[in-house]
């Protein structure tokens, strides 16, 4: 991801229910939709069984608010509470600085 | 995690080398050590094979700097670049707001 700080991160740490039918399809659809949103900068997502962390990156708070209110995403969030998530924590944070390392890069 | 924003998050998104011998022991040791640091608030960590995201939470930037400079952690970071990580991105972010959901809680 090439964006220079400051920008915003939405840190979504979650635990699925044991029966989370339909979750994977929804997650894949939301990942596609997010990429179409203005201000979307990128996403990192890892899941190990029930535990998942997804961090999405956004240009500013307005982009985050617009994504939150996108109708299909709003519906997915409702279903998430109702069916899929045992628990989650959502944090909005302002990225102050960033550093990356690539072992293939000559330094 | 009970801390109220604002506080800080270190978002560490990484890809291991296929041969990352010794990594798991180091990661477990670092998790133990971080908990002893002043200003440590908590950690979320998920790994799926080579891909991992660890987010650690800190009271302030001074706590993050002290942890970065802790000698055993500094050595682990050096070994990480040398042996374990194919690539990583590290971001320091100020958590502005947080929201949590627990399906077991009556709302």
mmCIF file with all atom_site columns, C-alpha atoms in Angstrom:
data_model
loop_
_atom_site.group_PDB
_atom_site.id
_atom_site.type_symbol
_atom_site.label_atom_id
_atom_site.label_alt_id
_atom_site.label_comp_id
_atom_site.label_asym_id
_atom_site.label_entity_id
_atom_site.label_seq_id
_atom_site.pdbx_PDB_ins_code
_atom_site.Cartn_x
_atom_site.Cartn_y
_atom_site.Cartn_z
_atom_site.occupancy
_atom_site.B_iso_or_equiv
_atom_site.pdbx_formal_charge
_atom_site.auth_seq_id
_atom_site.auth_comp_id
_atom_site.auth_asym_id
_atom_site.auth_atom_id
_atom_site.pdbx_PDB_model_num
ATOM 1   C CA . UNK A 1 1   ? 0.000   0.000   0.000  1.00 0.00 ? 1   UNK A CA 1
ATOM 2   C CA . UNK A 1 2   ? 1.560   3.230   -1.173 1.00 0.00 ? 2   UNK A CA 1
ATOM 3   C CA . UNK A 1 3   ? -0.412  5.861   0.772  1.00 0.00 ? 3   UNK A CA 1
ATOM 4   C CA . UNK A 1 4   ? 1.585   8.227   2.966  1.00 0.00 ? 4   UNK A CA 1
ATOM 5   C CA . UNK A 1 5   ? 0.403   8.911   6.529  1.00 0.00 ? 5   UNK A CA 1
ATOM 6   C CA . UNK A 1 6   ? -1.675  10.414  7.873  1.00 0.00 ? 6   UNK A CA 1
ATOM 7   C CA . UNK A 1 7   ? -4.573  8.206   6.817  1.00 0.00 ? 7   UNK A CA 1
ATOM 8   C CA . UNK A 1 8   ? -7.081  6.075   8.722  1.00 0.00 ? 8   UNK A CA 1
ATOM 9   C CA . UNK A 1 9   ? -7.300  2.416   9.743  1.00 0.00 ? 9   UNK A CA 1
ATOM 10  C CA . UNK A 1 10  ? -10.403 0.502   10.788 1.00 0.00 ? 10  UNK A CA 1
ATOM 11  C CA . UNK A 1 11  ? -9.241  -2.386  12.973 1.00 0.00 ? 11  UNK A CA 1
ATOM 12  C CA . UNK A 1 12  ? -11.864 -5.107  13.130 1.00 0.00 ? 12  UNK A CA 1
ATOM 13  C CA . UNK A 1 13  ? -11.002 -7.967  15.480 1.00 0.00 ? 13  UNK A CA 1
ATOM 14  C CA . UNK A 1 14  ? -13.661 -10.662 15.634 1.00 0.00 ? 14  UNK A CA 1
ATOM 15  C CA . UNK A 1 15  ? -14.740 -14.117 16.731 1.00 0.00 ? 15  UNK A CA 1
ATOM 16  C CA . UNK A 1 16  ? -17.258 -16.039 14.625 1.00 0.00 ? 16  UNK A CA 1
ATOM 17  C CA . UNK A 1 17  ? -19.991 -18.295 15.892 1.00 0.00 ? 17  UNK A CA 1
ATOM 18  C CA . UNK A 1 18  ? -19.279 -22.000 15.393 1.00 0.00 ? 18  UNK A CA 1
ATOM 19  C CA . UNK A 1 19  ? -22.128 -22.040 12.904 1.00 0.00 ? 19  UNK A CA 1
ATOM 20  C CA . UNK A 1 20  ? -21.514 -19.048 10.660 1.00 0.00 ? 20  UNK A CA 1
ATOM 21  C CA . UNK A 1 21  ? -23.176 -20.209 7.464  1.00 0.00 ? 21  UNK A CA 1
ATOM 22  C CA . UNK A 1 22  ? -22.992 -17.668 4.665  1.00 0.00 ? 22  UNK A CA 1
ATOM 23  C CA . UNK A 1 23  ? -20.187 -15.738 6.321  1.00 0.00 ? 23  UNK A CA 1
ATOM 24  C CA . UNK A 1 24  ? -17.450 -16.458 3.772  1.00 0.00 ? 24  UNK A CA 1
ATOM 25  C CA . UNK A 1 25  ? -19.614 -15.310 0.829  1.00 0.00 ? 25  UNK A CA 1
ATOM 26  C CA . UNK A 1 26  ? -20.536 -12.111 2.641  1.00 0.00 ? 26  UNK A CA 1
ATOM 27  C CA . UNK A 1 27  ? -16.905 -11.385 3.578  1.00 0.00 ? 27  UNK A CA 1
ATOM 28  C CA . UNK A 1 28  ? -15.778 -11.870 0.007  1.00 0.00 ? 28  UNK A CA 1
ATOM 29  C CA . UNK A 1 29  ? -18.566 -9.613  -1.304 1.00 0.00 ? 29  UNK A CA 1
ATOM 30  C CA . UNK A 1 30  ? -17.737 -6.879  1.258  1.00 0.00 ? 30  UNK A CA 1
ATOM 31  C CA . UNK A 1 31  ? -14.076 -7.008  0.255  1.00 0.00 ? 31  UNK A CA 1
ATOM 32  C CA . UNK A 1 32  ? -15.084 -6.444  -3.402 1.00 0.00 ? 32  UNK A CA 1
ATOM 33  C CA . UNK A 1 33  ? -17.472 -3.617  -2.511 1.00 0.00 ? 33  UNK A CA 1
ATOM 34  C CA . UNK A 1 34  ? -15.009 -1.821  -0.238 1.00 0.00 ? 34  UNK A CA 1
ATOM 35  C CA . UNK A 1 35  ? -12.571 -1.555  -3.137 1.00 0.00 ? 35  UNK A CA 1
ATOM 36  C CA . UNK A 1 36  ? -15.147 0.438   -5.089 1.00 0.00 ? 36  UNK A CA 1
ATOM 37  C CA . UNK A 1 37  ? -15.575 3.032   -2.327 1.00 0.00 ? 37  UNK A CA 1
ATOM 38  C CA . UNK A 1 38  ? -13.998 6.482   -2.687 1.00 0.00 ? 38  UNK A CA 1
ATOM 39  C CA . UNK A 1 39  ? -11.073 6.856   -0.283 1.00 0.00 ? 39  UNK A CA 1
ATOM 40  C CA . UNK A 1 40  ? -10.389 3.114   0.004  1.00 0.00 ? 40  UNK A CA 1
ATOM 41  C CA . UNK A 1 41  ? -6.624  2.555   0.271  1.00 0.00 ? 41  UNK A CA 1
ATOM 42  C CA . UNK A 1 42  ? -6.256  -1.171  1.005  1.00 0.00 ? 42  UNK A CA 1
ATOM 43  C CA . UNK A 1 43  ? -6.967  -4.047  3.360  1.00 0.00 ? 43  UNK A CA 1
ATOM 44  C CA . UNK A 1 44  ? -5.118  -6.680  5.394  1.00 0.00 ? 44  UNK A CA 1
ATOM 45  C CA . UNK A 1 45  ? -7.134  -9.657  6.566  1.00 0.00 ? 45  UNK A CA 1
ATOM 46  C CA . UNK A 1 46  ? -6.219  -12.908 8.315  1.00 0.00 ? 46  UNK A CA 1
ATOM 47  C CA . UNK A 1 47  ? -8.487  -15.596 9.719  1.00 0.00 ? 47  UNK A CA 1
ATOM 48  C CA . UNK A 1 48  ? -7.578  -18.675 11.755 1.00 0.00 ? 48  UNK A CA 1
ATOM 49  C CA . UNK A 1 49  ? -10.757 -20.662 12.330 1.00 0.00 ? 49  UNK A CA 1
ATOM 50  C CA . UNK A 1 50  ? -13.132 -18.524 14.365 1.00 0.00 ? 50  UNK A CA 1
ATOM 51  C CA . UNK A 1 51  ? -10.681 -15.704 15.080 1.00 0.00 ? 51  UNK A CA 1
ATOM 52  C CA . UNK A 1 52  ? -10.138 -12.993 12.494 1.00 0.00 ? 52  UNK A CA 1
ATOM 53  C CA . UNK A 1 53  ? -8.528  -9.584  12.160 1.00 0.00 ? 53  UNK A CA 1
ATOM 54  C CA . UNK A 1 54  ? -9.312  -7.315  9.234  1.00 0.00 ? 54  UNK A CA 1
ATOM 55  C CA . UNK A 1 55  ? -7.681  -3.911  8.964  1.00 0.00 ? 55  UNK A CA 1
ATOM 56  C CA . UNK A 1 56  ? -8.947  -1.636  6.209  1.00 0.00 ? 56  UNK A CA 1
ATOM 57  C CA . UNK A 1 57  ? -7.240  1.639   5.299  1.00 0.00 ? 57  UNK A CA 1
ATOM 58  C CA . UNK A 1 58  ? -8.997  4.834   4.279  1.00 0.00 ? 58  UNK A CA 1
ATOM 59  C CA . UNK A 1 59  ? -8.032  8.308   3.158  1.00 0.00 ? 59  UNK A CA 1
ATOM 60  C CA . UNK A 1 60  ? -10.106 10.111  5.782  1.00 0.00 ? 60  UNK A CA 1
ATOM 61  C CA . UNK A 1 61  ? -12.957 9.788   8.260  1.00 0.00 ? 61  UNK A CA 1
ATOM 62  C CA . UNK A 1 62  ? -15.520 10.800  5.624  1.00 0.00 ? 62  UNK A CA 1
ATOM 63  C CA . UNK A 1 63  ? -14.566 7.737   3.525  1.00 0.00 ? 63  UNK A CA 1
ATOM 64  C CA . UNK A 1 64  ? -15.085 5.510   6.565  1.00 0.00 ? 64  UNK A CA 1
ATOM 65  C CA . UNK A 1 65  ? -18.505 7.042   7.279  1.00 0.00 ? 65  UNK A CA 1
ATOM 66  C CA . UNK A 1 66  ? -19.575 6.600   3.653  1.00 0.00 ? 66  UNK A CA 1
ATOM 67  C CA . UNK A 1 67  ? -18.551 2.935   3.695  1.00 0.00 ? 67  UNK A CA 1
ATOM 68  C CA . UNK A 1 68  ? -20.342 2.356   6.994  1.00 0.00 ? 68  UNK A CA 1
ATOM 69  C CA . UNK A 1 69  ? -23.527 3.746   5.451  1.00 0.00 ? 69  UNK A CA 1
ATOM 70  C CA . UNK A 1 70  ? -23.270 1.936   2.093  1.00 0.00 ? 70  UNK A CA 1
ATOM 71  C CA . UNK A 1 71  ? -26.584 0.040   2.048  1.00 0.00 ? 71  UNK A CA 1
ATOM 72  C CA . UNK A 1 72  ? -25.311 -3.463  1.297  1.00 0.00 ? 72  UNK A CA 1
ATOM 73  C CA . UNK A 1 73  ? -22.601 -3.098  3.927  1.00 0.00 ? 73  UNK A CA 1
ATOM 74  C CA . UNK A 1 74  ? -25.119 -1.813  6.480  1.00 0.00 ? 74  UNK A CA 1
ATOM 75  C CA . UNK A 1 75  ? -27.250 -4.911  5.839  1.00 0.00 ? 75  UNK A CA 1
ATOM 76  C CA . UNK A 1 76  ? -24.185 -7.181  6.214  1.00 0.00 ? 76  UNK A CA 1
ATOM 77  C CA . UNK A 1 77  ? -23.347 -5.501  9.514  1.00 0.00 ? 77  UNK A CA 1
ATOM 78  C CA . UNK A 1 78  ? -26.869 -6.142  10.751 1.00 0.00 ? 78  UNK A CA 1
ATOM 79  C CA . UNK A 1 79  ? -26.647 -9.819  9.761  1.00 0.00 ? 79  UNK A CA 1
ATOM 80  C CA . UNK A 1 80  ? -23.221 -10.010 11.374 1.00 0.00 ? 80  UNK A CA 1
ATOM 81  C CA . UNK A 1 81  ? -24.648 -9.095  14.768 1.00 0.00 ? 81  UNK A CA 1
ATOM 82  C CA . UNK A 1 82  ? -27.636 -11.358 14.284 1.00 0.00 ? 82  UNK A CA 1
ATOM 83  C CA . UNK A 1 83  ? -25.958 -14.487 12.899 1.00 0.00 ? 83  UNK A CA 1
ATOM 84  C CA . UNK A 1 84  ? -22.230 -14.526 12.389 1.00 0.00 ? 84  UNK A CA 1
ATOM 85  C CA . UNK A 1 85  ? -20.299 -12.857 15.168 1.00 0.00 ? 85  UNK A CA 1
ATOM 86  C CA . UNK A 1 86  ? -19.899 -14.200 18.636 1.00 0.00 ? 86  UNK A CA 1
ATOM 87  C CA . UNK A 1 87  ? -18.095 -10.963 19.478 1.00 0.00 ? 87  UNK A CA 1
ATOM 88  C CA . UNK A 1 88  ? -16.054 -8.223  17.872 1.00 0.00 ? 88  UNK A CA 1
ATOM 89  C CA . UNK A 1 89  ? -14.114 -5.059  18.572 1.00 0.00 ? 89  UNK A CA 1
ATOM 90  C CA . UNK A 1 90  ? -14.040 -2.249  16.063 1.00 0.00 ? 90  UNK A CA 1
ATOM 91  C CA . UNK A 1 91  ? -11.546 0.594   16.316 1.00 0.00 ? 91  UNK A CA 1
ATOM 92  C CA . UNK A 1 92  ? -11.016 3.648   14.166 1.00 0.00 ? 92  UNK A CA 1
ATOM 93  C CA . UNK A 1 93  ? -7.456  4.912   14.299 1.00 0.00 ? 93  UNK A CA 1
ATOM 94  C CA . UNK A 1 94  ? -5.395  7.605   12.621 1.00 0.00 ? 94  UNK A CA 1
ATOM 95  C CA . UNK A 1 95  ? -2.187  6.179   11.166 1.00 0.00 ? 95  UNK A CA 1
ATOM 96  C CA . UNK A 1 96  ? 0.625   8.501   12.190 1.00 0.00 ? 96  UNK A CA 1
ATOM 97  C CA . UNK A 1 97  ? 3.535   6.687   10.579 1.00 0.00 ? 97  UNK A CA 1
ATOM 98  C CA . UNK A 1 98  ? 4.233   3.537   8.627  1.00 0.00 ? 98  UNK A CA 1
ATOM 99  C CA . UNK A 1 99  ? 7.285   1.456   7.839  1.00 0.00 ? 99  UNK A CA 1
ATOM 100 C CA . UNK A 1 100 ? 7.671   -1.533  5.588  1.00 0.00 ? 100 UNK A CA 1
ATOM 101 C CA . UNK A 1 101 ? 10.247  -4.243  5.019  1.00 0.00 ? 101 UNK A CA 1
ATOM 102 C CA . UNK A 1 102 ? 10.724  -6.549  2.049  1.00 0.00 ? 102 UNK A CA 1
ATOM 103 C CA . UNK A 1 103 ? 13.504  -9.132  2.199  1.00 0.00 ? 103 UNK A CA 1
ATOM 104 C CA . UNK A 1 104 ? 13.660  -9.215  -1.617 1.00 0.00 ? 104 UNK A CA 1
ATOM 105 C CA . UNK A 1 105 ? 14.543  -5.533  -1.769 1.00 0.00 ? 105 UNK A CA 1
ATOM 106 C CA . UNK A 1 106 ? 18.206  -4.571  -1.765 1.00 0.00 ? 106 UNK A CA 1
ATOM 107 C CA . UNK A 1 107 ? 18.726  -2.027  0.972  1.00 0.00 ? 107 UNK A CA 1
ATOM 108 C CA . UNK B 2 1   ? -9.738  -4.580  26.616 1.00 0.00 ? 1   UNK B CA 1
ATOM 109 C CA . UNK B 2 2   ? -11.150 -1.870  28.830 1.00 0.00 ? 2   UNK B CA 1
ATOM 110 C CA . UNK B 2 3   ? -9.050  1.186   27.900 1.00 0.00 ? 3   UNK B CA 1
ATOM 111 C CA . UNK B 2 4   ? -10.900 4.247   26.673 1.00 0.00 ? 4   UNK B CA 1
ATOM 112 C CA . UNK B 2 5   ? -9.661  6.088   23.575 1.00 0.00 ? 5   UNK B CA 1
ATOM 113 C CA . UNK B 2 6   ? -7.475  7.866   22.827 1.00 0.00 ? 6   UNK B CA 1
ATOM 114 C CA . UNK B 2 7   ? -4.706  5.279   23.032 1.00 0.00 ? 7   UNK B CA 1
ATOM 115 C CA . UNK B 2 8   ? -2.295  3.832   20.461 1.00 0.00 ? 8   UNK B CA 1
ATOM 116 C CA . UNK B 2 9   ? -2.248  0.770   18.233 1.00 0.00 ? 9   UNK B CA 1
ATOM 117 C CA . UNK B 2 10  ? 0.767   -0.822  16.555 1.00 0.00 ? 10  UNK B CA 1
ATOM 118 C CA . UNK B 2 11  ? -0.508  -2.696  13.507 1.00 0.00 ? 11  UNK B CA 1
ATOM 119 C CA . UNK B 2 12  ? 1.985   -5.332  12.380 1.00 0.00 ? 12  UNK B CA 1
ATOM 120 C CA . UNK B 2 13  ? 1.006   -7.127  9.199  1.00 0.00 ? 13  UNK B CA 1
ATOM 121 C CA . UNK B 2 14  ? 3.533   -9.724  8.083  1.00 0.00 ? 14  UNK B CA 1
ATOM 122 C CA . UNK B 2 15  ? 4.458   -12.622 5.825  1.00 0.00 ? 15  UNK B CA 1
ATOM 123 C CA . UNK B 2 16  ? 6.858   -15.276 7.118  1.00 0.00 ? 16  UNK B CA 1
ATOM 124 C CA . UNK B 2 17  ? 9.496   -17.078 5.121  1.00 0.00 ? 17  UNK B CA 1
ATOM 125 C CA . UNK B 2 18  ? 8.608   -20.693 4.288  1.00 0.00 ? 18  UNK B CA 1
ATOM 126 C CA . UNK B 2 19  ? 11.428  -21.739 6.594  1.00 0.00 ? 19  UNK B CA 1
ATOM 127 C CA . UNK B 2 20  ? 10.921  -19.687 9.747  1.00 0.00 ? 20  UNK B CA 1
ATOM 128 C CA . UNK B 2 21  ? 12.501  -21.976 12.315 1.00 0.00 ? 21  UNK B CA 1
ATOM 129 C CA . UNK B 2 22  ? 12.423  -20.557 15.826 1.00 0.00 ? 22  UNK B CA 1
ATOM 130 C CA . UNK B 2 23  ? 9.729   -18.038 14.978 1.00 0.00 ? 23  UNK B CA 1
ATOM 131 C CA . UNK B 2 24  ? 6.939   -19.478 17.148 1.00 0.00 ? 24  UNK B CA 1
ATOM 132 C CA . UNK B 2 25  ? 9.135   -19.521 20.274 1.00 0.00 ? 25  UNK B CA 1
ATOM 133 C CA . UNK B 2 26  ? 10.225  -15.953 19.688 1.00 0.00 ? 26  UNK B CA 1
ATOM 134 C CA . UNK B 2 27  ? 6.642   -14.769 19.096 1.00 0.00 ? 27  UNK B CA 1
ATOM 135 C CA . UNK B 2 28  ? 5.467   -16.430 22.296 1.00 0.00 ? 28  UNK B CA 1
ATOM 136 C CA . UNK B 2 29  ? 8.342   -14.894 24.280 1.00 0.00 ? 29  UNK B CA 1
ATOM 137 C CA . UNK B 2 30  ? 7.666   -11.416 22.848 1.00 0.00 ? 30  UNK B CA 1
ATOM 138 C CA . UNK B 2 31  ? 4.000   -11.701 23.770 1.00 0.00 ? 31  UNK B CA 1
ATOM 139 C CA . UNK B 2 32  ? 4.999   -12.505 27.365 1.00 0.00 ? 32  UNK B CA 1
ATOM 140 C CA . UNK B 2 33  ? 7.527   -9.663  27.507 1.00 0.00 ? 33  UNK B CA 1
ATOM 141 C CA . UNK B 2 34  ? 5.170   -7.060  26.034 1.00 0.00 ? 34  UNK B CA 1
ATOM 142 C CA . UNK B 2 35  ? 2.726   -7.713  28.860 1.00 0.00 ? 35  UNK B CA 1
ATOM 143 C CA . UNK B 2 36  ? 5.379   -6.657  31.361 1.00 0.00 ? 36  UNK B CA 1
ATOM 144 C CA . UNK B 2 37  ? 5.953   -3.282  29.685 1.00 0.00 ? 37  UNK B CA 1
ATOM 145 C CA . UNK B 2 38  ? 4.533   -0.104  31.242 1.00 0.00 ? 38  UNK B CA 1
ATOM 146 C CA . UNK B 2 39  ? 1.654   1.228   29.165 1.00 0.00 ? 39  UNK B CA 1
ATOM 147 C CA . UNK B 2 40  ? 0.795   -2.129  27.578 1.00 0.00 ? 40  UNK B CA 1
ATOM 148 C CA . UNK B 2 41  ? -2.985  -2.390  27.156 1.00 0.00 ? 41  UNK B CA 1
ATOM 149 C CA . UNK B 2 42  ? -3.527  -5.594  25.185 1.00 0.00 ? 42  UNK B CA 1
ATOM 150 C CA . UNK B 2 43  ? -2.945  -7.505  21.954 1.00 0.00 ? 43  UNK B CA 1
ATOM 151 C CA . UNK B 2 44  ? -4.901  -9.177  19.146 1.00 0.00 ? 44  UNK B CA 1
ATOM 152 C CA . UNK B 2 45  ? -3.015  -11.640 16.991 1.00 0.00 ? 45  UNK B CA 1
ATOM 153 C CA . UNK B 2 46  ? -4.076  -14.014 14.221 1.00 0.00 ? 46  UNK B CA 1
ATOM 154 C CA . UNK B 2 47  ? -1.923  -16.157 11.948 1.00 0.00 ? 47  UNK B CA 1
ATOM 155 C CA . UNK B 2 48  ? -2.955  -18.299 8.979  1.00 0.00 ? 48  UNK B CA 1
ATOM 156 C CA . UNK B 2 49  ? 0.120   -20.100 7.716  1.00 0.00 ? 49  UNK B CA 1
ATOM 157 C CA . UNK B 2 50  ? 2.625   -17.519 6.525  1.00 0.00 ? 50  UNK B CA 1
ATOM 158 C CA . UNK B 2 51  ? 0.302   -14.507 6.874  1.00 0.00 ? 51  UNK B CA 1
ATOM 159 C CA . UNK B 2 52  ? -0.130  -12.835 10.245 1.00 0.00 ? 52  UNK B CA 1
ATOM 160 C CA . UNK B 2 53  ? -1.579  -9.693  11.763 1.00 0.00 ? 53  UNK B CA 1
ATOM 161 C CA . UNK B 2 54  ? -0.716  -8.622  15.287 1.00 0.00 ? 54  UNK B CA 1
ATOM 162 C CA . UNK B 2 55  ? -2.184  -5.452  16.749 1.00 0.00 ? 55  UNK B CA 1
ATOM 163 C CA . UNK B 2 56  ? -0.831  -4.344  20.102 1.00 0.00 ? 56  UNK B CA 1
ATOM 164 C CA . UNK B 2 57  ? -2.376  -1.530  22.135 1.00 0.00 ? 57  UNK B CA 1
ATOM 165 C CA . UNK B 2 58  ? -0.480  1.034   24.183 1.00 0.00 ? 58  UNK B CA 1
ATOM 166 C CA . UNK B 2 59  ? -1.278  3.936   26.449 1.00 0.00 ? 59  UNK B CA 1
ATOM 167 C CA . UNK B 2 60  ? 0.918   6.432   24.608 1.00 0.00 ? 60  UNK B CA 1
ATOM 168 C CA . UNK B 2 61  ? 3.764   6.857   22.151 1.00 0.00 ? 61  UNK B CA 1
ATOM 169 C CA . UNK B 2 62  ? 6.344   6.761   24.950 1.00 0.00 ? 62  UNK B CA 1
ATOM 170 C CA . UNK B 2 63  ? 5.222   3.211   25.856 1.00 0.00 ? 63  UNK B CA 1
ATOM 171 C CA . UNK B 2 64  ? 5.667   2.167   22.220 1.00 0.00 ? 64  UNK B CA 1
ATOM 172 C CA . UNK B 2 65  ? 9.149   3.682   22.055 1.00 0.00 ? 65  UNK B CA 1
ATOM 173 C CA . UNK B 2 66  ? 10.180  1.951   25.297 1.00 0.00 ? 66  UNK B CA 1
ATOM 174 C CA . UNK B 2 67  ? 8.974   -1.414  23.967 1.00 0.00 ? 67  UNK B CA 1
ATOM 175 C CA . UNK B 2 68  ? 10.760  -0.884  20.644 1.00 0.00 ? 68  UNK B CA 1
ATOM 176 C CA . UNK B 2 69  ? 14.007  -0.279  22.564 1.00 0.00 ? 69  UNK B CA 1
ATOM 177 C CA . UNK B 2 70  ? 13.623  -3.144  25.058 1.00 0.00 ? 70  UNK B CA 1
ATOM 178 C CA . UNK B 2 71  ? 16.850  -5.082  24.418 1.00 0.00 ? 71  UNK B CA 1
ATOM 179 C CA . UNK B 2 72  ? 15.406  -8.564  23.921 1.00 0.00 ? 72  UNK B CA 1
ATOM 180 C CA . UNK B 2 73  ? 12.741  -7.180  21.601 1.00 0.00 ? 73  UNK B CA 1
ATOM 181 C CA . UNK B 2 74  ? 15.332  -5.214  19.641 1.00 0.00 ? 74  UNK B CA 1
ATOM 182 C CA . UNK B 2 75  ? 17.291  -8.429  19.147 1.00 0.00 ? 75  UNK B CA 1
ATOM 183 C CA . UNK B 2 76  ? 14.139  -10.262 18.036 1.00 0.00 ? 76  UNK B CA 1
ATOM 184 C CA . UNK B 2 77  ? 13.397  -7.510  15.534 1.00 0.00 ? 77  UNK B CA 1
ATOM 185 C CA . UNK B 2 78  ? 16.915  -7.831  14.124 1.00 0.00 ? 78  UNK B CA 1
ATOM 186 C CA . UNK B 2 79  ? 16.498  -11.617 13.762 1.00 0.00 ? 79  UNK B CA 1
ATOM 187 C CA . UNK B 2 80  ? 13.077  -11.062 12.217 1.00 0.00 ? 80  UNK B CA 1
ATOM 188 C CA . UNK B 2 81  ? 14.557  -9.100  9.341  1.00 0.00 ? 81  UNK B CA 1
ATOM 189 C CA . UNK B 2 82  ? 17.448  -11.523 8.987  1.00 0.00 ? 82  UNK B CA 1
ATOM 190 C CA . UNK B 2 83  ? 15.614  -14.862 9.211  1.00 0.00 ? 83  UNK B CA 1
ATOM 191 C CA . UNK B 2 84  ? 11.869  -14.883 9.690  1.00 0.00 ? 84  UNK B CA 1
ATOM 192 C CA . UNK B 2 85  ? 10.044  -12.256 7.687  1.00 0.00 ? 85  UNK B CA 1
ATOM 193 C CA . UNK B 2 86  ? 9.611   -12.297 3.959  1.00 0.00 ? 86  UNK B CA 1
ATOM 194 C CA . UNK B 2 87  ? 7.965   -8.878  4.322  1.00 0.00 ? 87  UNK B CA 1
ATOM 195 C CA . UNK B 2 88  ? 6.049   -6.781  6.818  1.00 0.00 ? 88  UNK B CA 1
ATOM 196 C CA . UNK B 2 89  ? 4.265   -3.483  7.281  1.00 0.00 ? 89  UNK B CA 1
ATOM 197 C CA . UNK B 2 90  ? 4.311   -1.723  10.622 1.00 0.00 ? 90  UNK B CA 1
ATOM 198 C CA . UNK B 2 91  ? 1.959   1.139   11.401 1.00 0.00 ? 91  UNK B CA 1
ATOM 199 C CA . UNK B 2 92  ? 1.569   3.283   14.484 1.00 0.00 ? 92  UNK B CA 1
ATOM 200 C CA . UNK B 2 93  ? -1.935  4.682   14.835 1.00 0.00 ? 93  UNK B CA 1
ATOM 201 C CA . UNK B 2 94  ? -3.874  6.712   17.365 1.00 0.00 ? 94  UNK B CA 1
ATOM 202 C CA . UNK B 2 95  ? -7.147  5.024   18.260 1.00 0.00 ? 95  UNK B CA 1
ATOM 203 C CA . UNK B 2 96  ? -9.836  7.699   18.138 1.00 0.00 ? 96  UNK B CA 1
ATOM 204 C CA . UNK B 2 97  ? -12.850 5.572   19.009 1.00 0.00 ? 97  UNK B CA 1
ATOM 205 C CA . UNK B 2 98  ? -13.721 1.983   19.765 1.00 0.00 ? 98  UNK B CA 1
ATOM 206 C CA . UNK B 2 99  ? -16.871 -0.095  19.788 1.00 0.00 ? 99  UNK B CA 1
ATOM 207 C CA . UNK B 2 100 ? -17.425 -3.670  20.875 1.00 0.00 ? 100 UNK B CA 1
ATOM 208 C CA . UNK B 2 101 ? -20.136 -6.268  20.476 1.00 0.00 ? 101 UNK B CA 1
ATOM 209 C CA . UNK B 2 102 ? -20.757 -9.447  22.463 1.00 0.00 ? 102 UNK B CA 1
ATOM 210 C CA . UNK B 2 103 ? -23.645 -11.684 21.447 1.00 0.00 ? 103 UNK B CA 1
ATOM 211 C CA . UNK B 2 104 ? -23.851 -13.063 25.005 1.00 0.00 ? 104 UNK B CA 1
ATOM 212 C CA . UNK B 2 105 ? -24.558 -9.618  26.420 1.00 0.00 ? 105 UNK B CA 1
ATOM 213 C CA . UNK B 2 106 ? -28.164 -8.492  26.701 1.00 0.00 ? 106 UNK B CA 1
ATOM 214 C CA . UNK B 2 107 ? -28.473 -5.114  25.009 1.00 0.00 ? 107 UNK B CA 1
#
